[in-house]
PDB file of C-alpha atoms in Angstrom:
ATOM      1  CA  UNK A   1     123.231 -23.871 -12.284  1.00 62.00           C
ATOM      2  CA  UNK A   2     119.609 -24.687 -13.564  1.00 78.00           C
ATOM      3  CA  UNK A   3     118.524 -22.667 -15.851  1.00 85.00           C
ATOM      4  CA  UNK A   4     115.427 -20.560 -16.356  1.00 84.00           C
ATOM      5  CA  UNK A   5     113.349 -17.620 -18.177  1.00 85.00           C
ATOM      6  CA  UNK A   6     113.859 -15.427 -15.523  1.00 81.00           C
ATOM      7  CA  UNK A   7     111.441 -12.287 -15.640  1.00 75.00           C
ATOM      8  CA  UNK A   8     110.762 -13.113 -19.935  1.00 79.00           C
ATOM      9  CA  UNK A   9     107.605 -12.688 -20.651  1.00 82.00           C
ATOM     10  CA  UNK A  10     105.699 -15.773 -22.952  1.00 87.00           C
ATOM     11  CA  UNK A  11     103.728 -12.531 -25.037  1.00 86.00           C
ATOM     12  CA  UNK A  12     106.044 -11.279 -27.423  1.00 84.00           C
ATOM     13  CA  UNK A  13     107.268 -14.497 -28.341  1.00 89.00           C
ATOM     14  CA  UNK A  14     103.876 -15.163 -29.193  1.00 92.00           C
ATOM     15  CA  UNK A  15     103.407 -11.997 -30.838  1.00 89.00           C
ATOM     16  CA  UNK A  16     106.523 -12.484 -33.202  1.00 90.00           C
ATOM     17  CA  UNK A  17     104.751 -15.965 -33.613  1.00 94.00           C
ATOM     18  CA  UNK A  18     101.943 -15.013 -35.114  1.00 95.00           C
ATOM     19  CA  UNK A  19     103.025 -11.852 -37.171  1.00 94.00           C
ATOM     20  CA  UNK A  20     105.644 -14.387 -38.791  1.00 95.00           C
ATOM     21  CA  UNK A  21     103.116 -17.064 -39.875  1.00 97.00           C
ATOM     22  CA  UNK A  22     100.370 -14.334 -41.031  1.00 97.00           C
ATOM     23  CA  UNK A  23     103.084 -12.541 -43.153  1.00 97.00           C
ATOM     24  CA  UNK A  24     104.188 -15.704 -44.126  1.00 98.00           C
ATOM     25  CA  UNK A  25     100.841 -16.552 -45.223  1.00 98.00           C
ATOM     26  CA  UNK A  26     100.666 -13.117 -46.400  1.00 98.00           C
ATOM     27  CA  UNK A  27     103.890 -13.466 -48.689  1.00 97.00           C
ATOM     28  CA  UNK A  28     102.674 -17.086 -49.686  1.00 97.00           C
ATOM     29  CA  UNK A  29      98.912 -15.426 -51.121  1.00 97.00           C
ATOM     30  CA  UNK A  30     100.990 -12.587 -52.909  1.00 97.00           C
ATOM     31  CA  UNK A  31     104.201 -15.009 -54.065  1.00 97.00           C
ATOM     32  CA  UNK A  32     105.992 -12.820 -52.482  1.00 97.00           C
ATOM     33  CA  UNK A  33     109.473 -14.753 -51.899  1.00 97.00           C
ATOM     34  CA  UNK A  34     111.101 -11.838 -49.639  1.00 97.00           C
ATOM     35  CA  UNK A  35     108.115 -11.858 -47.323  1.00 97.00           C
ATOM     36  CA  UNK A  36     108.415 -15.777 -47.369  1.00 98.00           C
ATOM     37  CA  UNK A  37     111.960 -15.810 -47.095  1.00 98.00           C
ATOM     38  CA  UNK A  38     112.060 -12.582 -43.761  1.00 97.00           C
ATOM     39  CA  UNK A  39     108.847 -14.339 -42.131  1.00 97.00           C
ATOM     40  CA  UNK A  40     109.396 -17.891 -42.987  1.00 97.00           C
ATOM     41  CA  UNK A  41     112.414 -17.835 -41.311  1.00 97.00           C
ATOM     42  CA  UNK A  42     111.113 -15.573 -38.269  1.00 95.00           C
ATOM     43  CA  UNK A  43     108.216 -18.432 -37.746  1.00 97.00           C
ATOM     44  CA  UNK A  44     110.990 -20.876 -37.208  1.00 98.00           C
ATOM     45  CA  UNK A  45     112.744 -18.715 -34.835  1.00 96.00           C
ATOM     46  CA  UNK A  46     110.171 -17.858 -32.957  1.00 95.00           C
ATOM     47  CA  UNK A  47     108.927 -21.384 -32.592  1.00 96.00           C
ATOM     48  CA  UNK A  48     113.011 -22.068 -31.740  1.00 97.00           C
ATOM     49  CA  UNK A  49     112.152 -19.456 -28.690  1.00 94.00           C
ATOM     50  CA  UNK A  50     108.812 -20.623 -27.910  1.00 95.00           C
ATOM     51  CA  UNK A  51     110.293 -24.276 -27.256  1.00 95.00           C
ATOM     52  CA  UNK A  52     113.226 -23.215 -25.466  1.00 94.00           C
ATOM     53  CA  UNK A  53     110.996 -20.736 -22.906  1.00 93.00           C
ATOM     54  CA  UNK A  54     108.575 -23.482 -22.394  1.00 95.00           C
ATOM     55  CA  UNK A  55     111.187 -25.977 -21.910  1.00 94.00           C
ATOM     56  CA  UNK A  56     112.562 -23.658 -18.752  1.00 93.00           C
ATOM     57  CA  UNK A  57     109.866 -22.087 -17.663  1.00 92.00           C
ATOM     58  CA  UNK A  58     108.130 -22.898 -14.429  1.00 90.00           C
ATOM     59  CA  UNK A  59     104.534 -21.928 -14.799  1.00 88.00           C
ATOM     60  CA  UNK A  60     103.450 -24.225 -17.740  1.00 93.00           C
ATOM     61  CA  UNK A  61     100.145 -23.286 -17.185  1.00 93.00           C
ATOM     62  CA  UNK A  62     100.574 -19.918 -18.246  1.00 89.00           C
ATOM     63  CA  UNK A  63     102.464 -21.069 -21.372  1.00 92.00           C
ATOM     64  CA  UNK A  64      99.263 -22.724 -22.030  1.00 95.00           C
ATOM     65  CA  UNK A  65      96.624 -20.401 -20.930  1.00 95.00           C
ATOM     66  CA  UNK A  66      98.232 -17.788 -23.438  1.00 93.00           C
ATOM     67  CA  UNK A  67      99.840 -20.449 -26.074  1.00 94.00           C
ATOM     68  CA  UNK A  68      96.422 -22.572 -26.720  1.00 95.00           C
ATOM     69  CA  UNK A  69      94.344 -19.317 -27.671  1.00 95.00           C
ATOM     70  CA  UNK A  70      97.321 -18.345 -29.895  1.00 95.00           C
ATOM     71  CA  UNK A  71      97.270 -21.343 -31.721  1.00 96.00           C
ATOM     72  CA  UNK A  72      93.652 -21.638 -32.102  1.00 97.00           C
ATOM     73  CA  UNK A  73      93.702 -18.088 -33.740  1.00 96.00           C
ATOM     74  CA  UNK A  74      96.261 -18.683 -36.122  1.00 96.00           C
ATOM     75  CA  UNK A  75      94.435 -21.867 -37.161  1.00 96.00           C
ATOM     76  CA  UNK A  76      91.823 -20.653 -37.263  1.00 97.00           C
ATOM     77  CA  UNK A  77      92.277 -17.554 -39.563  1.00 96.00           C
ATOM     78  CA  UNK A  78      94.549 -19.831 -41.572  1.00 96.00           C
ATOM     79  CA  UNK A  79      91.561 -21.951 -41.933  1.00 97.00           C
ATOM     80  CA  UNK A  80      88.713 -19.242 -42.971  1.00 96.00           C
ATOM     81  CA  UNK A  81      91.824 -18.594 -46.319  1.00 96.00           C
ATOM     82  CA  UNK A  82      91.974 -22.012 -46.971  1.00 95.00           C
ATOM     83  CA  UNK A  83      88.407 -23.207 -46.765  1.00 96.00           C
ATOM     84  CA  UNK A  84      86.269 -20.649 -46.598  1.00 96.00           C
ATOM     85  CA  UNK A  85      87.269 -17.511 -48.398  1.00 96.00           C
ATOM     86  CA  UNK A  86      85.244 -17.379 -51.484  1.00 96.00           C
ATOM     87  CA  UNK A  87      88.736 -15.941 -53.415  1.00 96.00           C
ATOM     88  CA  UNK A  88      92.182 -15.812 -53.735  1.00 96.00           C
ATOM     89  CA  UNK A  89      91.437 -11.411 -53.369  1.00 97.00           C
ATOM     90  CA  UNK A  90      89.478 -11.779 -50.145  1.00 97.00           C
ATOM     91  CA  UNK A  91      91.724 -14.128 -48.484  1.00 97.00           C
ATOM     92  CA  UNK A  92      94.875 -11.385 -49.482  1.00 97.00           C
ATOM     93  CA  UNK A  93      92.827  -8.987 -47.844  1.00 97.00           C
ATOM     94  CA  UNK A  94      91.607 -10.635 -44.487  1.00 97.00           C
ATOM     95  CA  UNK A  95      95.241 -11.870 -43.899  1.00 97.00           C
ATOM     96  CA  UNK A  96      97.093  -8.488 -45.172  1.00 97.00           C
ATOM     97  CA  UNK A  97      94.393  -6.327 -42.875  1.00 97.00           C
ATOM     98  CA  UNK A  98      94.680  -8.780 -40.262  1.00 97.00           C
ATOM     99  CA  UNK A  99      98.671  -8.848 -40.338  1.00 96.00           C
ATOM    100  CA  UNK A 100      99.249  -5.009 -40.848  1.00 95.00           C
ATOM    101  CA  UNK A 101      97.249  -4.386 -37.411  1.00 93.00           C
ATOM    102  CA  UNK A 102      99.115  -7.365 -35.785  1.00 91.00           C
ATOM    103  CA  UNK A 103     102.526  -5.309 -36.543  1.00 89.00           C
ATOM    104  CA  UNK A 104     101.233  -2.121 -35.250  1.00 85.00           C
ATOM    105  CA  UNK A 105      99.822  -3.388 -32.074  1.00 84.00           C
ATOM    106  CA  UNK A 106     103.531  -5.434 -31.919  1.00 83.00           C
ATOM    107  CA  UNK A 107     105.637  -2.536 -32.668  1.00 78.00           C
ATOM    108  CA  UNK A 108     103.650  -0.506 -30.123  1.00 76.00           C
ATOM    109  CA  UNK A 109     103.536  -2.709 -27.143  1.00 77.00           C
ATOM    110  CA  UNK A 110     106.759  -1.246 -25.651  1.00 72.00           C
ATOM    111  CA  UNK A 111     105.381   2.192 -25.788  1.00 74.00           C
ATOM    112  CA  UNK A 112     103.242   0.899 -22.614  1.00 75.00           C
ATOM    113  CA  UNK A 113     105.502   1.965 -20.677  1.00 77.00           C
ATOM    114  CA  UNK A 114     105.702   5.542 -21.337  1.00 78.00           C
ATOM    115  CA  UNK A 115     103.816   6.359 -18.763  1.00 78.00           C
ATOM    116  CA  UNK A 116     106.595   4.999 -16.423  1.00 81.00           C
ATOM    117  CA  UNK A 117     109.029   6.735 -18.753  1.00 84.00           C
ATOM    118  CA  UNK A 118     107.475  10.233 -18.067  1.00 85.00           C
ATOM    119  CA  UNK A 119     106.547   9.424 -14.575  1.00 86.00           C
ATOM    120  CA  UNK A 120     110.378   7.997 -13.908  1.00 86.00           C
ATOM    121  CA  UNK A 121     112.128  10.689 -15.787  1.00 87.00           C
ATOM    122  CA  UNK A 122     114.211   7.543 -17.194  1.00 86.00           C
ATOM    123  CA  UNK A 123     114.194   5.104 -20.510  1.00 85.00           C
ATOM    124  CA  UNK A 124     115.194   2.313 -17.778  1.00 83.00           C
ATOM    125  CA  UNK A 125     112.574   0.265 -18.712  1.00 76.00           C
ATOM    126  CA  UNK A 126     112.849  -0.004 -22.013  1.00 79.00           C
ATOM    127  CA  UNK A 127     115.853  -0.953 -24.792  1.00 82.00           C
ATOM    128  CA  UNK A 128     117.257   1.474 -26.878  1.00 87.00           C
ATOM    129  CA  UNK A 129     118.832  -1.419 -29.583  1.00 88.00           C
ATOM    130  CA  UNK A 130     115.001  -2.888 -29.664  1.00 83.00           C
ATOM    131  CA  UNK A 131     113.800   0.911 -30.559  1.00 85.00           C
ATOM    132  CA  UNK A 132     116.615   1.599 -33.450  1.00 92.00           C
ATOM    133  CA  UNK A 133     116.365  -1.791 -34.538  1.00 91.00           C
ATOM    134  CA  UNK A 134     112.285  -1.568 -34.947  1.00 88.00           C
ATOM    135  CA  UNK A 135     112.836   1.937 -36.393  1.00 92.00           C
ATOM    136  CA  UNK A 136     115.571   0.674 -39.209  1.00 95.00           C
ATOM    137  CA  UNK A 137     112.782  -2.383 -40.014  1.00 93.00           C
ATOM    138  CA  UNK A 138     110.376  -0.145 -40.038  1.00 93.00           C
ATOM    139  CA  UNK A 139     112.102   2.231 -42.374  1.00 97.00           C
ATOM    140  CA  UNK A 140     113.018  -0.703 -44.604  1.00 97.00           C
ATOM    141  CA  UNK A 141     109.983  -2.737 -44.913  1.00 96.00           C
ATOM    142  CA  UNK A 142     107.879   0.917 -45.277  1.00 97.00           C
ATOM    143  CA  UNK A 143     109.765   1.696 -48.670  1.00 98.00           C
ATOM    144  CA  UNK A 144     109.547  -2.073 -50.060  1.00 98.00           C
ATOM    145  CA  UNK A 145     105.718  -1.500 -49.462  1.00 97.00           C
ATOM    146  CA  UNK A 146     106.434   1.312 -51.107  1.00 98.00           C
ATOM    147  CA  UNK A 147     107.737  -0.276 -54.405  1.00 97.00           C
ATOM    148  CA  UNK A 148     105.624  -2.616 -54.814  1.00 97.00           C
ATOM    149  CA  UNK A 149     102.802  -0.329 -53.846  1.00 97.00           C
ATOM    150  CA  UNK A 150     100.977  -2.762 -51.343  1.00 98.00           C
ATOM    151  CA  UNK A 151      99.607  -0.804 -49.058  1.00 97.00           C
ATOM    152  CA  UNK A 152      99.456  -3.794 -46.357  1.00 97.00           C
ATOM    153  CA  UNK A 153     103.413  -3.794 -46.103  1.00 97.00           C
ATOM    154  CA  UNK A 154     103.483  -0.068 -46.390  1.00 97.00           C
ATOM    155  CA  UNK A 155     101.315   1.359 -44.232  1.00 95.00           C
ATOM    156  CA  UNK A 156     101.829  -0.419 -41.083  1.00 94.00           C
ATOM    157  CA  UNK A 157     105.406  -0.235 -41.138  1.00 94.00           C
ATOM    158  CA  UNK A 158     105.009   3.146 -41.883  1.00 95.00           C
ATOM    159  CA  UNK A 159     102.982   3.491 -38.669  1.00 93.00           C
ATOM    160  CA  UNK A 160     105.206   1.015 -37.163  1.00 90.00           C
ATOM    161  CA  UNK A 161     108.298   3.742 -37.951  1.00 92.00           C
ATOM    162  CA  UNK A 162     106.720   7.053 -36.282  1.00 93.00           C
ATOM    163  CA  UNK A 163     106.003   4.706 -33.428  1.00 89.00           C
ATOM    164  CA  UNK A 164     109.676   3.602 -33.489  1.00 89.00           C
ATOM    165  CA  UNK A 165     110.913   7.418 -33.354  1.00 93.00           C
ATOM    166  CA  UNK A 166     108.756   8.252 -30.474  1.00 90.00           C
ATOM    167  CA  UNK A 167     110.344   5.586 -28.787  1.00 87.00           C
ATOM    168  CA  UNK A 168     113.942   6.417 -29.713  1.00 91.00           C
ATOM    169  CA  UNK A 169     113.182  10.025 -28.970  1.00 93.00           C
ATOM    170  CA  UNK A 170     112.190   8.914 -25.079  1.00 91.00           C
ATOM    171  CA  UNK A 171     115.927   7.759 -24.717  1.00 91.00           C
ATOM    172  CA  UNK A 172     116.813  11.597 -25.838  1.00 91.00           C
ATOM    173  CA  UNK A 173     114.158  13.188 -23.477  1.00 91.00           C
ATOM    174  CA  UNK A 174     114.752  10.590 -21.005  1.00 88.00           C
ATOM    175  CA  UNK A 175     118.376   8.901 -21.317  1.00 81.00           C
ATOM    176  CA  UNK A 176     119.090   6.213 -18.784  1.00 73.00           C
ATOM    177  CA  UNK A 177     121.696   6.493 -16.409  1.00 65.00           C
ATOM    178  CA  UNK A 178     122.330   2.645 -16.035  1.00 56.00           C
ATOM    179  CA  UNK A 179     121.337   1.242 -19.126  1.00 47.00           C
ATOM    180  CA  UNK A 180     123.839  -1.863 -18.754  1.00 46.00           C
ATOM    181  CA  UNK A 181     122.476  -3.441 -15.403  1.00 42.00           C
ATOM    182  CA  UNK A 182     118.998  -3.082 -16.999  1.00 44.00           C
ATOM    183  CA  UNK A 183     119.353  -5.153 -20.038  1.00 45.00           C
ATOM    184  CA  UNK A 184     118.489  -8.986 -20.230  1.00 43.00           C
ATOM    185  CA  UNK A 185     120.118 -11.506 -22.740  1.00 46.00           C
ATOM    186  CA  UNK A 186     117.544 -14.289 -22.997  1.00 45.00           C
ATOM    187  CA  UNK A 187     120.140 -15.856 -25.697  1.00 45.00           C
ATOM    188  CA  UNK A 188     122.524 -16.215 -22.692  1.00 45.00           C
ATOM    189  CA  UNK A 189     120.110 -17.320 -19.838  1.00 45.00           C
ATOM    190  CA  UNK A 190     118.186 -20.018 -22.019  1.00 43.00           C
ATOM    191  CA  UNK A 191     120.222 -21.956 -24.116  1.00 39.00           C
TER     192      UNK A 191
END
């Protein structure tokens, strides 16, 4: 059987890319070793994914036309901290501004599709576990903000968790009624 992505999309792998090494870099600026540890490790994943998708993907191009501008971003804004930012205070604040509206825009993207969602009558196209799964982070990361009282970990995530409820409050409004055929394992179809 050859093996492929199937209908996965290159973005959020991306996405997940770069919110990992900016809150990595993030954690790094405020020696932070829980953000280090949670996004260090999601960098490697997600550069784990981003190897195995382009490895069995069939449009290369796009992996490029989408992968080359992500890279150049990330090195770039990785290179303004390091070379350019006049302190150690700026460069928290370019890459905690520039990571907190990363995660919102992330934790958002599936509510793109509530237009279908309303339109459809039906949750179908999106994934309940992804919804309570982003809500429980959410939740989590929004009170660690909290405790520390850095506003850059609290205040997107506690965007990021009212975002998370509206979504997990479609599949209440809207519940599926084939939720099982819908859902794709890319664990299962890629490696």
């Amino acid at each position: 059987a050859e093996r492929s992505v199937g209908s996965v999309r290159i973005e959020p792998i991306l996405a997940g890319l770069i919110n990992g090494v900016l809150w990595l870099k993030y954690g790094l600026l405020m020696n932070d070793p829980a953000v280090c540890i949670v996004n260090g490790t999601c960098t490697v994943l997600y550069l784990y994914y981003l190897g195995v998708y382009y490895t069995y993907c069939t449009d290369k191009t796009q992996v490029h036309s989408l992968g080359i501008p992500t890279a150049v971003f990330i090195y770039g804004l990785l290179s303004y901290v390091r070379f350019f930012a006049p302190d150690v205070e700026t460069a928290v604040n370019v890459v905690g501004f520039v990571s907190s509206l990363a995660s919102i825009i992330m934790i958002g993207a599936p509510l793109s599709s509530v237009a279908v969602v309303i339109k459809t009558k039906s949750t179908e196209t999106m994934q309940l576990s992804l919804a309570v799964m982003s809500l429980i982070v959410s939740i989590s990361w929004f009170f660690y903000g909290k405790l520390l009282g850095d506003a850059f970990i609290s205040l997107p995530n506690g965007i990021a968790a009212v975002l998370a409820v509206i979504q997990v409050s479609l599949f209440l409004i809207f519940p599926s009624s084939n939720r099982s055929s819908k859902v794709y394992d890319l664990s299962s179809r890629l490696v």
